[in-house]
PDB file of C-alpha atoms in Angstrom:
ATOM      1  CA  MET A1133      14.882 -30.762 -55.084  1.00  0.00           C
ATOM      2  CA  PRO A1134      13.278 -31.842 -52.145  1.00  0.00           C
ATOM      3  CA  SER A1135      11.608 -35.494 -51.635  1.00  0.00           C
ATOM      4  CA  ARG A1136       8.290 -33.643 -50.461  1.00  0.00           C
ATOM      5  CA  ALA A1137       7.976 -37.039 -47.910  1.00  0.00           C
ATOM      6  CA  VAL A1138       6.390 -39.057 -50.793  1.00  0.00           C
ATOM      7  CA  HIS A1139       9.751 -41.492 -50.336  1.00  0.00           C
ATOM      8  CA  ARG A1140       9.955 -43.402 -46.565  1.00  0.00           C
ATOM      9  CA  ALA A1141      11.628 -46.236 -45.511  1.00  0.00           C
ATOM     10  CA  ALA A1142       9.855 -48.880 -43.512  1.00  0.00           C
ATOM     11  CA  VAL A1143      12.765 -51.329 -41.606  1.00  0.00           C
ATOM     12  CA  TYR A1144      12.622 -54.941 -40.758  1.00  0.00           C
ATOM     13  CA  THR A1145      14.846 -57.464 -39.156  1.00  0.00           C
ATOM     14  CA  VAL A1146      16.109 -60.741 -40.752  1.00  0.00           C
ATOM     15  CA  ARG A1147      17.198 -63.611 -39.587  1.00  0.00           C
ATOM     16  CA  VAL A1148      17.685 -67.586 -40.358  1.00  0.00           C
ATOM     17  CA  ARG A1149      16.744 -70.100 -38.342  1.00  0.00           C
ATOM     18  CA  PRO A1150      16.371 -74.277 -38.697  1.00  0.00           C
ATOM     19  CA  LYS A1151      12.153 -74.602 -38.893  1.00  0.00           C
ATOM     20  CA  ARG A1152      11.818 -76.564 -35.450  1.00  0.00           C
ATOM     21  CA  THR A1153      15.080 -74.662 -33.578  1.00  0.00           C
ATOM     22  CA  SER A1154      15.834 -71.343 -32.826  1.00  0.00           C
ATOM     23  CA  ASP A1155      19.709 -71.744 -33.881  1.00  0.00           C
ATOM     24  CA  TYR A1156      20.209 -69.073 -36.095  1.00  0.00           C
ATOM     25  CA  ARG A1157      22.532 -68.844 -38.312  1.00  0.00           C
ATOM     26  CA  PRO A1158      24.843 -66.539 -39.503  1.00  0.00           C
ATOM     27  CA  PHE A1159      24.306 -65.633 -42.745  1.00  0.00           C
ATOM     28  CA  GLY A1160      27.263 -66.548 -44.830  1.00  0.00           C
ATOM     29  CA  ASP A1161      27.033 -70.087 -43.674  1.00  0.00           C
ATOM     30  CA  ILE A1162      23.140 -70.710 -43.347  1.00  0.00           C
ATOM     31  CA  ASP A1163      23.677 -74.154 -43.964  1.00  0.00           C
ATOM     32  CA  GLY A1164      26.793 -75.390 -42.416  1.00  0.00           C
ATOM     33  CA  LYS A1165      28.526 -76.125 -46.005  1.00  0.00           C
ATOM     34  CA  GLY A1166      29.093 -72.403 -46.749  1.00  0.00           C
ATOM     35  CA  ALA A1167      25.707 -71.407 -48.514  1.00  0.00           C
ATOM     36  CA  SER A1168      25.509 -67.438 -48.151  1.00  0.00           C
ATOM     37  CA  LEU A1169      22.121 -66.208 -47.733  1.00  0.00           C
ATOM     38  CA  ALA A1170      23.175 -62.375 -49.530  1.00  0.00           C
ATOM     39  CA  VAL A1171      23.955 -65.029 -52.828  1.00  0.00           C
ATOM     40  CA  ALA A1172      21.104 -66.977 -52.528  1.00  0.00           C
ATOM     41  CA  LEU A1173      18.756 -64.018 -52.835  1.00  0.00           C
ATOM     42  CA  GLN A1174      20.579 -62.591 -55.367  1.00  0.00           C
ATOM     43  CA  GLY A1175      20.376 -65.310 -57.343  1.00  0.00           C
ATOM     44  CA  TYR A1176      16.060 -65.569 -56.974  1.00  0.00           C
ATOM     45  CA  LEU A1177      15.959 -61.776 -57.784  1.00  0.00           C
ATOM     46  CA  GLY A1178      17.649 -62.365 -61.521  1.00  0.00           C
ATOM     47  CA  GLU A1179      14.292 -62.097 -63.871  1.00  0.00           C
ATOM     48  CA  PHE A1180      12.310 -62.065 -60.793  1.00  0.00           C
ATOM     49  CA  GLU A1181       8.416 -61.367 -60.804  1.00  0.00           C
ATOM     50  CA  LYS A1182       5.669 -62.292 -58.391  1.00  0.00           C
ATOM     51  CA  GLU A1183       1.960 -61.657 -58.943  1.00  0.00           C
ATOM     52  CA  SER A1184      -1.099 -61.364 -56.221  1.00  0.00           C
ATOM     53  CA  ASP A1185      -3.657 -64.474 -55.882  1.00  0.00           C
ATOM     54  CA  ASP A1186      -5.928 -61.798 -57.139  1.00  0.00           C
ATOM     55  CA  GLU A1187      -3.871 -60.507 -60.177  1.00  0.00           C
ATOM     56  CA  THR A1188      -3.964 -57.108 -59.371  1.00  0.00           C
ATOM     57  CA  ARG A1189      -0.157 -56.173 -57.995  1.00  0.00           C
ATOM     58  CA  LEU A1190       2.970 -57.432 -58.966  1.00  0.00           C
ATOM     59  CA  VAL A1191       6.467 -56.749 -58.519  1.00  0.00           C
ATOM     60  CA  ALA A1192       9.394 -57.548 -60.544  1.00  0.00           C
ATOM     61  CA  CYS A1193      13.032 -57.163 -60.072  1.00  0.00           C
ATOM     62  CA  ASP A1194      15.643 -54.851 -62.387  1.00  0.00           C
ATOM     63  CA  THR A1195      18.392 -55.084 -61.011  1.00  0.00           C
ATOM     64  CA  ALA A1196      20.319 -56.605 -57.577  1.00  0.00           C
ATOM     65  CA  THR A1197      23.549 -55.495 -56.286  1.00  0.00           C
ATOM     66  CA  ILE A1198      25.798 -57.147 -53.791  1.00  0.00           C
ATOM     67  CA  ASP A1199      28.140 -53.779 -52.363  1.00  0.00           C
ATOM     68  CA  GLY A1200      30.043 -54.922 -48.934  1.00  0.00           C
ATOM     69  CA  ASP A1201      27.243 -56.524 -46.117  1.00  0.00           C
ATOM     70  CA  ASP A1202      24.822 -54.673 -48.462  1.00  0.00           C
ATOM     71  CA  LEU A1203      22.253 -56.421 -51.410  1.00  0.00           C
ATOM     72  CA  LEU A1204      20.859 -53.744 -53.114  1.00  0.00           C
ATOM     73  CA  VAL A1205      17.714 -54.356 -55.050  1.00  0.00           C
ATOM     74  CA  MET A1206      15.611 -52.179 -57.531  1.00  0.00           C
ATOM     75  CA  LEU A1207      12.113 -53.022 -58.249  1.00  0.00           C
ATOM     76  CA  ARG A1208       8.777 -52.367 -59.918  1.00  0.00           C
ATOM     77  CA  HIS A1209       5.739 -52.080 -58.227  1.00  0.00           C
ATOM     78  CA  GLY A1210       2.779 -52.580 -60.615  1.00  0.00           C
ATOM     79  CA  GLN A1211      -1.104 -52.503 -59.766  1.00  0.00           C
ATOM     80  CA  ARG A1212      -3.759 -53.045 -62.160  1.00  0.00           C
ATOM     81  CA  GLY A1213      -7.824 -53.856 -62.000  1.00  0.00           C
ATOM     82  CA  LEU A1214      -7.988 -49.804 -61.844  1.00  0.00           C
ATOM     83  CA  THR A1215     -10.186 -47.215 -64.046  1.00  0.00           C
ATOM     84  CA  ALA A1216      -9.054 -43.840 -64.084  1.00  0.00           C
ATOM     85  CA  GLU A1217      -8.443 -40.467 -65.800  1.00  0.00           C
ATOM     86  CA  ILE A1218      -4.642 -39.500 -66.288  1.00  0.00           C
ATOM     87  CA  ILE A1219      -4.556 -35.654 -66.189  1.00  0.00           C
ATOM     88  CA  GLY A1220      -1.733 -33.343 -66.922  1.00  0.00           C
ATOM     89  CA  PRO A1221      -0.989 -30.026 -65.569  1.00  0.00           C
ATOM     90  CA  ASP A1222      -3.604 -27.871 -67.322  1.00  0.00           C
ATOM     91  CA  GLY A1223      -6.726 -30.218 -66.103  1.00  0.00           C
ATOM     92  CA  ALA A1224      -6.826 -32.054 -69.812  1.00  0.00           C
ATOM     93  CA  GLU A1225      -7.325 -35.626 -70.042  1.00  0.00           C
ATOM     94  CA  ARG A1226      -3.397 -37.132 -71.528  1.00  0.00           C
ATOM     95  CA  TYR A1227      -4.093 -40.984 -70.917  1.00  0.00           C
ATOM     96  CA  HIS A1228      -7.509 -42.991 -69.447  1.00  0.00           C
ATOM     97  CA  GLN A1229      -6.858 -45.982 -67.333  1.00  0.00           C
ATOM     98  CA  THR A1230      -8.531 -49.094 -67.948  1.00  0.00           C
ATOM     99  CA  PRO A1231      -8.514 -51.973 -65.686  1.00  0.00           C
ATOM    100  CA  PRO A1232      -6.225 -54.314 -67.683  1.00  0.00           C
ATOM    101  CA  ASP A1233      -3.451 -51.860 -67.834  1.00  0.00           C
ATOM    102  CA  THR A1234      -0.495 -51.695 -65.219  1.00  0.00           C
ATOM    103  CA  GLN A1235       0.394 -48.545 -63.102  1.00  0.00           C
ATOM    104  CA  LEU A1236       4.249 -49.439 -62.774  1.00  0.00           C
ATOM    105  CA  VAL A1237       6.220 -47.614 -60.071  1.00  0.00           C
ATOM    106  CA  ARG A1238       9.738 -47.827 -59.543  1.00  0.00           C
ATOM    107  CA  HIS A1239      11.365 -48.013 -55.727  1.00  0.00           C
ATOM    108  CA  GLY A1240      14.026 -50.216 -53.821  1.00  0.00           C
ATOM    109  CA  ALA A1241      15.243 -51.909 -51.010  1.00  0.00           C
ATOM    110  CA  LEU A1242      18.221 -52.444 -49.115  1.00  0.00           C
ATOM    111  CA  PHE A1243      19.131 -56.105 -47.404  1.00  0.00           C
ATOM    112  CA  ARG A1244      22.201 -55.834 -44.506  1.00  0.00           C
ATOM    113  CA  LEU A1245      23.341 -59.137 -44.040  1.00  0.00           C
ATOM    114  CA  PRO A1246      26.909 -59.356 -42.718  1.00  0.00           C
ATOM    115  CA  ALA A1247      28.509 -62.791 -43.230  1.00  0.00           C
ATOM    116  CA  ASP A1248      29.350 -63.809 -39.828  1.00  0.00           C
ATOM    117  CA  ALA A1249      26.456 -61.843 -37.936  1.00  0.00           C
ATOM    118  CA  THR A1250      22.843 -63.931 -37.411  1.00  0.00           C
ATOM    119  CA  ASP A1251      20.569 -60.558 -37.057  1.00  0.00           C
ATOM    120  CA  GLY A1252      20.068 -58.835 -40.140  1.00  0.00           C
ATOM    121  CA  TRP A1253      18.100 -55.950 -41.826  1.00  0.00           C
ATOM    122  CA  LEU A1254      15.905 -55.508 -44.468  1.00  0.00           C
ATOM    123  CA  CYS A1255      15.108 -51.633 -45.366  1.00  0.00           C
ATOM    124  CA  VAL A1256      11.987 -50.975 -47.968  1.00  0.00           C
ATOM    125  CA  HIS A1257      11.697 -47.746 -50.254  1.00  0.00           C
ATOM    126  CA  SER A1258       7.666 -46.806 -50.323  1.00  0.00           C
ATOM    127  CA  ASN A1259       7.385 -44.511 -53.408  1.00  0.00           C
ATOM    128  CA  HIS A1260       3.766 -42.485 -52.766  1.00  0.00           C
ATOM    129  CA  ARG A1261       2.580 -45.125 -50.585  1.00  0.00           C
ATOM    130  CA  ARG A1262       3.350 -47.963 -52.883  1.00  0.00           C
ATOM    131  CA  GLY A1263       5.897 -50.567 -51.850  1.00  0.00           C
ATOM    132  CA  SER A1264       6.704 -54.710 -52.435  1.00  0.00           C
ATOM    133  CA  LYS A1265       7.937 -56.036 -49.070  1.00  0.00           C
ATOM    134  CA  GLY A1266       4.799 -58.205 -48.835  1.00  0.00           C
ATOM    135  CA  LEU A1267       5.101 -59.724 -52.522  1.00  0.00           C
ATOM    136  CA  LEU A1268       9.130 -59.522 -52.524  1.00  0.00           C
ATOM    137  CA  MET A1269       9.323 -62.020 -49.596  1.00  0.00           C
ATOM    138  CA  ASP A1270       6.688 -64.727 -50.558  1.00  0.00           C
ATOM    139  CA  GLY A1271       8.533 -64.634 -53.630  1.00  0.00           C
ATOM    140  CA  LEU A1272      11.615 -64.742 -52.412  1.00  0.00           C
ATOM    141  CA  MET A1273      10.551 -67.424 -50.225  1.00  0.00           C
ATOM    142  CA  ASP A1274       9.089 -69.677 -52.112  1.00  0.00           C
ATOM    143  CA  ARG A1275      12.722 -69.958 -54.172  1.00  0.00           C
ATOM    144  CA  PHE A1276      14.173 -70.309 -50.216  1.00  0.00           C
ATOM    145  CA  ARG A1277      12.457 -73.074 -49.204  1.00  0.00           C
ATOM    146  CA  GLY A1278      13.133 -75.103 -53.201  1.00  0.00           C
ATOM    147  CA  ASP A1279      16.656 -74.866 -51.544  1.00  0.00           C
ATOM    148  CA  PHE A1280      16.808 -74.907 -48.289  1.00  0.00           C
ATOM    149  CA  GLY A1281      13.876 -77.265 -46.713  1.00  0.00           C
ATOM    150  CA  ASP A1282      15.029 -77.613 -43.542  1.00  0.00           C
ATOM    151  CA  LEU A1283      15.583 -73.586 -43.002  1.00  0.00           C
ATOM    152  CA  MET A1284      12.966 -70.815 -42.815  1.00  0.00           C
ATOM    153  CA  ILE A1285      14.107 -66.946 -43.235  1.00  0.00           C
ATOM    154  CA  GLU A1286      12.165 -64.866 -40.451  1.00  0.00           C
ATOM    155  CA  VAL A1287      11.539 -60.913 -41.385  1.00  0.00           C
ATOM    156  CA  LEU A1288       9.899 -59.135 -38.716  1.00  0.00           C
ATOM    157  CA  PRO A1289       9.182 -55.377 -37.983  1.00  0.00           C
ATOM    158  CA  CYS A1290      11.315 -53.654 -36.181  1.00  0.00           C
ATOM    159  CA  GLN A1291       9.207 -52.213 -33.924  1.00  0.00           C
ATOM    160  CA  LEU A1292      11.104 -48.760 -32.916  1.00  0.00           C
ATOM    161  CA  ALA A1293      14.078 -46.648 -34.632  1.00  0.00           C
ATOM    162  CA  ALA A1294      16.910 -46.445 -31.821  1.00  0.00           C
ATOM    163  CA  ALA A1295      17.438 -42.486 -32.623  1.00  0.00           C
ATOM    164  CA  PHE A1296      13.615 -41.952 -32.479  1.00  0.00           C
ATOM    165  CA  ARG A1297      13.702 -43.405 -29.171  1.00  0.00           C
ATOM    166  CA  GLU A1298      16.434 -41.595 -27.934  1.00  0.00           C
ATOM    167  CA  ALA A1299      15.160 -38.407 -29.121  1.00  0.00           C
ATOM    168  CA  VAL A1300      11.592 -38.652 -27.710  1.00  0.00           C
ATOM    169  CA  GLU A1301      13.387 -39.731 -24.378  1.00  0.00           C
ATOM    170  CA  HIS A1302      15.396 -36.567 -24.027  1.00  0.00           C
ATOM    171  CA  ASP A1303      12.677 -34.069 -25.061  1.00  0.00           C
ATOM    172  CA  ARG A1304      13.688 -33.810 -28.732  1.00  0.00           C
ATOM    173  CA  VAL A1305      10.207 -33.353 -30.523  1.00  0.00           C
ATOM    174  CA  GLN A1306       9.679 -30.223 -32.646  1.00  0.00           C
ATOM    175  CA  LYS A1307       6.511 -30.773 -34.464  1.00  0.00           C
ATOM    176  CA  LEU A1308       3.535 -33.048 -35.030  1.00  0.00           C
ATOM    177  CA  LYS A1309       1.726 -33.343 -38.402  1.00  0.00           C
ATOM    178  CA  LEU A1310      -1.293 -35.356 -38.302  1.00  0.00           C
ATOM    179  CA  VAL A1311      -2.923 -36.351 -41.755  1.00  0.00           C
ATOM    180  CA  ARG A1312      -6.013 -37.548 -43.125  1.00  0.00           C
ATOM    181  CA  MET A1313      -6.661 -38.903 -46.222  1.00  0.00           C
ATOM    182  CA  ASP A1314     -10.427 -37.440 -46.814  1.00  0.00           C
ATOM    183  CA  SER A1315     -13.622 -39.052 -49.011  1.00  0.00           C
ATOM    184  CA  PRO A1316     -16.427 -37.418 -50.035  1.00  0.00           C
ATOM    185  CA  THR A1317     -17.837 -40.095 -47.996  1.00  0.00           C
ATOM    186  CA  ASP A1318     -16.614 -38.968 -44.956  1.00  0.00           C
ATOM    187  CA  ARG A1319     -15.614 -35.730 -44.483  1.00  0.00           C
ATOM    188  CA  ALA A1320     -13.630 -34.855 -41.544  1.00  0.00           C
ATOM    189  CA  THR A1321     -15.464 -31.519 -40.936  1.00  0.00           C
ATOM    190  CA  GLU A1322     -18.333 -29.820 -43.274  1.00  0.00           C
ATOM    191  CA  ALA A1323     -16.122 -26.691 -43.376  1.00  0.00           C
ATOM    192  CA  LEU A1324     -14.284 -28.522 -46.341  1.00  0.00           C
ATOM    193  CA  ASN A1325     -17.080 -28.114 -48.215  1.00  0.00           C
ATOM    194  CA  LYS A1326     -15.973 -24.320 -48.564  1.00  0.00           C
ATOM    195  CA  TRP A1327     -12.615 -25.669 -50.505  1.00  0.00           C
ATOM    196  CA  VAL A1328     -12.938 -28.858 -51.898  1.00  0.00           C
ATOM    197  CA  ARG A1329     -15.881 -30.345 -54.319  1.00  0.00           C
ATOM    198  CA  ARG A1330     -18.648 -32.440 -52.697  1.00  0.00           C
ATOM    199  CA  ASN A1331     -17.296 -35.632 -55.271  1.00  0.00           C
ATOM    200  CA  ALA A1332     -13.524 -35.336 -54.766  1.00  0.00           C
ATOM    201  CA  ASN A1333     -11.106 -36.234 -52.370  1.00  0.00           C
ATOM    202  CA  ALA A1334      -9.233 -33.999 -49.701  1.00  0.00           C
ATOM    203  CA  ARG A1335      -5.970 -34.301 -48.113  1.00  0.00           C
ATOM    204  CA  LEU A1336      -6.332 -32.629 -44.537  1.00  0.00           C
ATOM    205  CA  GLU A1337      -3.345 -31.231 -42.936  1.00  0.00           C
ATOM    206  CA  LEU A1338      -2.837 -30.236 -38.970  1.00  0.00           C
ATOM    207  CA  ASP A1339       0.636 -28.872 -38.158  1.00  0.00           C
ATOM    208  CA  ILE A1340       1.027 -28.903 -34.270  1.00  0.00           C
ATOM    209  CA  THR A1341       4.835 -26.473 -33.231  1.00  0.00           C
ATOM    210  CA  SER A1342       5.464 -24.198 -30.454  1.00  0.00           C
ATOM    211  CA  THR A1343       8.213 -21.699 -29.213  1.00  0.00           C
ATOM    212  CA  ALA A1344       9.028 -24.722 -27.271  1.00  0.00           C
ATOM    213  CA  ARG A1345       9.615 -28.165 -27.537  1.00  0.00           C
ATOM    214  CA  LEU A1346       6.297 -30.192 -27.578  1.00  0.00           C
ATOM    215  CA  LEU A1347       5.425 -32.387 -24.793  1.00  0.00           C
ATOM    216  CA  PRO A1348       6.581 -35.998 -25.405  1.00  0.00           C
ATOM    217  CA  ALA A1349       4.331 -38.025 -22.933  1.00  0.00           C
ATOM    218  CA  LEU A1350       1.558 -39.666 -25.943  1.00  0.00           C
ATOM    219  CA  ILE A1351       4.484 -40.653 -27.641  1.00  0.00           C
ATOM    220  CA  GLN A1352       6.760 -42.585 -24.638  1.00  0.00           C
ATOM    221  CA  GLN A1353       3.261 -43.892 -23.963  1.00  0.00           C
ATOM    222  CA  ARG A1354       2.903 -45.303 -27.566  1.00  0.00           C
ATOM    223  CA  LEU A1355       6.665 -46.363 -27.873  1.00  0.00           C
ATOM    224  CA  GLY A1356       6.399 -47.967 -24.316  1.00  0.00           C
ATOM    225  CA  GLY A1357       3.402 -50.380 -25.572  1.00  0.00           C
ATOM    226  CA  ASP A1358       0.696 -48.338 -25.421  1.00  0.00           C
ATOM    227  CA  HIS A1359      -1.682 -48.878 -28.092  1.00  0.00           C
ATOM    228  CA  ASP A1360      -4.848 -47.047 -27.272  1.00  0.00           C
ATOM    229  CA  SER A1361      -2.593 -43.977 -26.525  1.00  0.00           C
ATOM    230  CA  MET A1362      -2.322 -44.007 -30.641  1.00  0.00           C
ATOM    231  CA  THR A1363      -6.245 -43.525 -30.881  1.00  0.00           C
ATOM    232  CA  THR A1364      -5.629 -40.370 -29.072  1.00  0.00           C
ATOM    233  CA  ILE A1365      -2.371 -39.083 -30.719  1.00  0.00           C
ATOM    234  CA  LEU A1366      -4.543 -39.506 -34.234  1.00  0.00           C
ATOM    235  CA  GLU A1367      -7.685 -37.426 -32.554  1.00  0.00           C
ATOM    236  CA  PHE A1368      -7.600 -33.763 -32.304  1.00  0.00           C
ATOM    237  CA  ASN A1369     -11.109 -31.622 -31.856  1.00  0.00           C
ATOM    238  CA  GLY A1370     -13.469 -34.219 -32.757  1.00  0.00           C
ATOM    239  CA  ILE A1371     -11.212 -35.261 -35.816  1.00  0.00           C
ATOM    240  CA  HIS A1372     -10.188 -38.274 -36.475  1.00  0.00           C
ATOM    241  CA  PHE A1373      -6.390 -38.543 -38.437  1.00  0.00           C
ATOM    242  CA  ASP A1374      -5.464 -41.530 -40.203  1.00  0.00           C
ATOM    243  CA  GLN A1375      -1.647 -40.875 -39.064  1.00  0.00           C
ATOM    244  CA  ALA A1376       1.036 -39.086 -37.061  1.00  0.00           C
ATOM    245  CA  LYS A1377       4.573 -37.765 -38.339  1.00  0.00           C
ATOM    246  CA  VAL A1378       6.699 -36.669 -35.850  1.00  0.00           C
ATOM    247  CA  GLU A1379       9.480 -34.042 -36.357  1.00  0.00           C
ATOM    248  CA  VAL A1380      12.553 -35.080 -34.142  1.00  0.00           C
ATOM    249  CA  GLU A1381      16.084 -33.903 -33.529  1.00  0.00           C
ATOM    250  CA  LEU A1382      18.469 -36.169 -33.222  1.00  0.00           C
ATOM    251  CA  ALA A1383      21.921 -36.786 -30.639  1.00  0.00           C
ATOM    252  CA  ASP A1384      23.764 -35.351 -33.992  1.00  0.00           C
ATOM    253  CA  GLY A1385      21.410 -32.227 -34.563  1.00  0.00           C
ATOM    254  CA  ALA A1386      19.893 -33.910 -37.534  1.00  0.00           C
ATOM    255  CA  VAL A1387      16.473 -33.056 -37.706  1.00  0.00           C
ATOM    256  CA  ARG A1388      14.480 -36.399 -39.167  1.00  0.00           C
ATOM    257  CA  THR A1389      10.472 -37.181 -39.694  1.00  0.00           C
ATOM    258  CA  PHE A1390       9.216 -40.511 -38.585  1.00  0.00           C
ATOM    259  CA  ASN A1391       5.564 -42.056 -39.520  1.00  0.00           C
ATOM    260  CA  ILE A1392       3.097 -43.793 -36.963  1.00  0.00           C
ATOM    261  CA  GLU A1393       1.054 -45.041 -38.533  1.00  0.00           C
ATOM    262  CA  ARG A1394      -2.393 -47.036 -37.407  1.00  0.00           C
ATOM    263  CA  PRO A1395      -1.617 -50.619 -36.592  1.00  0.00           C
ATOM    264  CA  GLU A1396      -4.281 -51.979 -38.726  1.00  0.00           C
ATOM    265  CA  SER A1397      -1.969 -50.360 -41.598  1.00  0.00           C
ATOM    266  CA  GLY A1398       0.602 -53.160 -41.269  1.00  0.00           C
ATOM    267  CA  HIS A1399       3.747 -51.426 -40.150  1.00  0.00           C
ATOM    268  CA  PRO A1400       4.241 -49.252 -37.132  1.00  0.00           C
ATOM    269  CA  LEU A1401       6.831 -46.996 -37.712  1.00  0.00           C
ATOM    270  CA  THR A1402       8.554 -45.416 -41.219  1.00  0.00           C
ATOM    271  CA  GLU A1403      11.014 -43.241 -42.024  1.00  0.00           C
ATOM    272  CA  ASP A1404      10.672 -40.130 -44.108  1.00  0.00           C
ATOM    273  CA  LEU A1405      13.451 -40.036 -46.653  1.00  0.00           C
ATOM    274  CA  SER A1406      15.605 -36.961 -47.153  1.00  0.00           C
ATOM    275  CA  GLY A1407      18.564 -35.904 -49.769  1.00  0.00           C
ATOM    276  CA  LEU A1408      17.085 -37.899 -52.650  1.00  0.00           C
ATOM    277  CA  ASP A1409      17.987 -36.435 -55.965  1.00  0.00           C
ATOM    278  CA  LEU A1410      15.041 -36.828 -57.889  1.00  0.00           C
ATOM    279  CA  ARG A1411      14.318 -37.469 -61.528  1.00  0.00           C
ATOM    280  CA  ASP A1412      11.456 -36.580 -63.034  1.00  0.00           C
ATOM    281  CA  GLY A1413       9.946 -38.100 -59.316  1.00  0.00           C
ATOM    282  CA  ASP A1414      11.818 -40.664 -58.878  1.00  0.00           C
ATOM    283  CA  PRO A1415      14.951 -40.742 -56.757  1.00  0.00           C
ATOM    284  CA  THR A1416      18.223 -41.816 -58.626  1.00  0.00           C
ATOM    285  CA  GLU A1417      19.742 -45.157 -57.423  1.00  0.00           C
ATOM    286  CA  ALA A1418      22.499 -43.626 -55.663  1.00  0.00           C
ATOM    287  CA  SER A1419      20.496 -41.207 -53.591  1.00  0.00           C
ATOM    288  CA  LEU A1420      18.066 -43.604 -53.075  1.00  0.00           C
ATOM    289  CA  PHE A1421      20.709 -46.401 -51.491  1.00  0.00           C
ATOM    290  CA  ALA A1422      22.453 -43.762 -49.123  1.00  0.00           C
ATOM    291  CA  ALA A1423      19.029 -42.717 -48.267  1.00  0.00           C
ATOM    292  CA  LEU A1424      18.064 -46.080 -47.237  1.00  0.00           C
ATOM    293  CA  ARG A1425      21.550 -46.638 -45.511  1.00  0.00           C
ATOM    294  CA  ALA A1426      20.780 -43.267 -43.114  1.00  0.00           C
ATOM    295  CA  VAL A1427      17.815 -44.776 -42.425  1.00  0.00           C
ATOM    296  CA  LEU A1428      19.539 -47.976 -40.643  1.00  0.00           C
ATOM    297  CA  ALA A1429      22.567 -45.864 -39.417  1.00  0.00           C
ATOM    298  CA  ASP A1430      19.471 -44.361 -37.219  1.00  0.00           C
ATOM    299  CA  VAL A1431      17.522 -47.275 -36.573  1.00  0.00           C
ATOM    300  CA  THR A1432      21.231 -49.319 -35.520  1.00  0.00           C
ATOM    301  CA  GLY A1433      21.848 -46.503 -33.229  1.00  0.00           C
TER     302      GLY A1433
END
């Protein structure tokens, strides 16, 4: 069963160093006394729970398993403070959510921390645009500082996937999909009123394909650091979209979809997860971690 592109992954680089130097430490010996970052994080994740300052979001850990160089983490993201009618396929209300109720969404994260390396990775799963990178790392760093006060963990967005850059540079862009979440107070066009009730939200998608490969120039500009090009990419015929999904053919012939977000969304590039085995809408742990590992393979080249 396909993932329907609601499951994505964002990738970050991970390093450990003393607070006042750039002497990055190997993950298998971060303190000069044999302490392993993966083992430390696994310990912190036991009975882990972190709540946002406004008490509307929380993240909790279900499992944390070390498998070779990888730390595999299953999480639950909770959100409360919403009033909503939960309806079934027939349109009948099945449950009425009130602000004290908490929605829990399962998702995963993969840390790759080779013992002898100083450069590692964090690949975070987003389930229907719900992820926990911020709260997860805030909670882990609080505990890390308690044990290793002179050290800090650097977690930075991985700006570009190597495989995506290579595909764009070699003119293998197959499709561009522009996506806009349309609200009743900010309609993209009055033409939507033919199909969408005036008080309802809508999702507007525009697919651009061709009998030949698409022109890569604008995407190349964005990859080259031209942030203004993002505005041009996301505008079509006077409509301003929120997101661009770029389908490319990789060097091995595989077709992958990468998402270029607006800069203010918090992460410049995510990749749709493929090959997921979904059970009641959620991926199995085995298929999820296989997909996250495939994303890291794309990033590292």
